[in-house]
Every structure is written in C-alpha cells, then in structure tokens.
Tab-separated table of C-alpha atoms in Angstrom:
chain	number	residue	atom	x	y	z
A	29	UNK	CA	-3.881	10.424	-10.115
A	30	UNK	CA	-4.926	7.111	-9.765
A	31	UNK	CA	-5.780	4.680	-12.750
A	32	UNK	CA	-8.790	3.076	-10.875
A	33	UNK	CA	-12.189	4.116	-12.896
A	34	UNK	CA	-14.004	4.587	-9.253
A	35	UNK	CA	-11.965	7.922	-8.694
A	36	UNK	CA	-13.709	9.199	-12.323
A	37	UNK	CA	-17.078	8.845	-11.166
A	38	UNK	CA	-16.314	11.363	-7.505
A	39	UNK	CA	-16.076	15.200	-7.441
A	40	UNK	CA	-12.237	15.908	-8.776
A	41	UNK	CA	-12.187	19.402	-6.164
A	42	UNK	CA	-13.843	17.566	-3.779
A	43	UNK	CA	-11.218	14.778	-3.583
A	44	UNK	CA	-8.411	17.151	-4.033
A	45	UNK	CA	-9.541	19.004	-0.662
A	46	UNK	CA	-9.642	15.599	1.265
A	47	UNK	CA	-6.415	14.594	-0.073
A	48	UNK	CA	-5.096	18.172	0.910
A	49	UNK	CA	-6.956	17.688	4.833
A	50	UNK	CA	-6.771	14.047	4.955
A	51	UNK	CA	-4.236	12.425	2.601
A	52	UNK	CA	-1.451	11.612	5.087
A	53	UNK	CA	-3.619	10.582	8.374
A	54	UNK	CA	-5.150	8.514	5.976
A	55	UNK	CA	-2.098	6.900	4.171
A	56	UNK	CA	-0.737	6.092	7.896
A	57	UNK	CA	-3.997	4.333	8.978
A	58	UNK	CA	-3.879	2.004	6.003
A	59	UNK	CA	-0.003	1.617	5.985
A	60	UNK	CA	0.044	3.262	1.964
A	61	UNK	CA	2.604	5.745	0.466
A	62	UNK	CA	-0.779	5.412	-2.105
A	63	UNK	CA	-2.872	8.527	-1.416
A	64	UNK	CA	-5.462	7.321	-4.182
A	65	UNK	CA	-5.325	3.684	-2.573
A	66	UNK	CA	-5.819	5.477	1.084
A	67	UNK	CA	-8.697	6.796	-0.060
A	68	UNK	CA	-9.921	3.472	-1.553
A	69	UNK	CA	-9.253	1.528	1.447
A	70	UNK	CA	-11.331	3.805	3.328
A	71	UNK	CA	-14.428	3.928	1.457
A	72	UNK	CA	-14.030	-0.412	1.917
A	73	UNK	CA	-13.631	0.163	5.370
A	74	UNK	CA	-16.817	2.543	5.488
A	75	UNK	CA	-19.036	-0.098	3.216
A	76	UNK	CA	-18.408	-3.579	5.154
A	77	UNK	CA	-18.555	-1.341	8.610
A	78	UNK	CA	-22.254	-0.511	7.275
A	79	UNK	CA	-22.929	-4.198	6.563
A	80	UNK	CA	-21.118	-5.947	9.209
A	81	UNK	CA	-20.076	-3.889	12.165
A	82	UNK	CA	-16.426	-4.671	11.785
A	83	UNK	CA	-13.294	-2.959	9.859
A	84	UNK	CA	-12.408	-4.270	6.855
A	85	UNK	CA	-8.746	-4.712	8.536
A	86	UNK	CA	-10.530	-7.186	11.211
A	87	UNK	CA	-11.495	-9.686	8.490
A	88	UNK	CA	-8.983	-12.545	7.344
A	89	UNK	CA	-6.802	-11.247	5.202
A	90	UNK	CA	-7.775	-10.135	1.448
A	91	UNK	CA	-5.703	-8.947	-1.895
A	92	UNK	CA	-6.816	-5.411	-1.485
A	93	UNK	CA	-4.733	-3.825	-4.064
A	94	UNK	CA	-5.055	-6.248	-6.981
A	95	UNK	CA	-8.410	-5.411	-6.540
A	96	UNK	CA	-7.895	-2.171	-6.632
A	97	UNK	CA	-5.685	-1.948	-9.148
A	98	UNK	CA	-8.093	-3.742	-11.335
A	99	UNK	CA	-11.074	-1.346	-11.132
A	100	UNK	CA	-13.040	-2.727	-8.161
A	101	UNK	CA	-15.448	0.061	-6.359
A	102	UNK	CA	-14.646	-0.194	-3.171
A	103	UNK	CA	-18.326	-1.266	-2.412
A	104	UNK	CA	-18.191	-4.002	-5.157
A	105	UNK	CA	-14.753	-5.049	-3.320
A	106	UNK	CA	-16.516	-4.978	0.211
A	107	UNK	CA	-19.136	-7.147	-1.322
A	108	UNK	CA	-16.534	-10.012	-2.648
A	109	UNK	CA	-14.299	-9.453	0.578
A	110	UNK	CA	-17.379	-10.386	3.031
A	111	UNK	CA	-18.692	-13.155	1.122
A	112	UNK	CA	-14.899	-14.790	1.086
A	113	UNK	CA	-15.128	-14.087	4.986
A	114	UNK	CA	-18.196	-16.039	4.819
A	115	UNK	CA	-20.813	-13.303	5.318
A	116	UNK	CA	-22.971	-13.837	2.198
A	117	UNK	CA	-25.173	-16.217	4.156
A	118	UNK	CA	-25.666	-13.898	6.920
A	119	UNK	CA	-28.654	-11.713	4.947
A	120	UNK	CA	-31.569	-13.444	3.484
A	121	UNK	CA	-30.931	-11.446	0.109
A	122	UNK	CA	-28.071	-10.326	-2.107
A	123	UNK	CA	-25.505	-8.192	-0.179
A	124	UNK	CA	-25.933	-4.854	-2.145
C-alpha cells in the first residue's frame, strides 16, 4: 500500500480492481515497478490534460516522486508542475 494520504481519501475495492485490470499497463506507461505511484502519475496526467491539452510527460521535466512521496494530490502536484512550466499566467484566475 502506498504511504501517500491521497490513496486514503479513494474507494480501497475500487482501487484494488484497477490495480488488478490496470496495474501493469499502467506501471509500463509511466516506466514504475510502483503500482501506487502508476496510479498517481496517471491521475497528474488526467488533471494538467484537463487544463492544458498536453501530458504531463510533454512538460519539462519535474520531481514527480518527491512529490509524491511527500503527500501531494496529484491535482495539487499538476497545479505546481504547470505553473513551474509557466502556465499560471495562461488563466485569468487561480488554476484550481
């Protein structure tokens, strides 16, 4: 199990059944043995797609797992990720 809070807050069975269907395709897209950080990476790669268009993996380069590893949602990392990749001044409010 992982030790990041964000997994605490999702539906344990449902998680289990997408790590069960999902867990290796996904640990192979984002180059992870990590299941847990798989999972992570994609729910990043889902929030900045919805703000930006782009993956997350198209950006300049960003210290995914330390951010991870210290508790980050993944839409509080995609958040801080764009705004280092200069995006922050491309809406007229807070991204959110």
């Amino acid at each position: 199990m992982s030790t990041n809070p964000w997994f605490d807050t999702l539906n344990g069975p449902t998680i289990q059944r997408m790590i069960e269907k999902h867990g290796e395709t996904l640990k192979a897209r984002h180059h992870t043995d990590d299941v847990y950080f798989a999972l992570w990476l994609e729910a990043l790669d889902r929030a900045v797609m919805r703000r930006v268009l782009v993956r997350y993996d198209d950006l300049e380069d960003w210290d995914y797992w330390s951010n991870y590893d210290a508790g980050m949602t993944p839409r509080e990392a995609a958040i801080e990720m764009l705004a280092d990749n200069g995006y922050a001044d491309a809406y007229d409010e807070e991204l959110s």
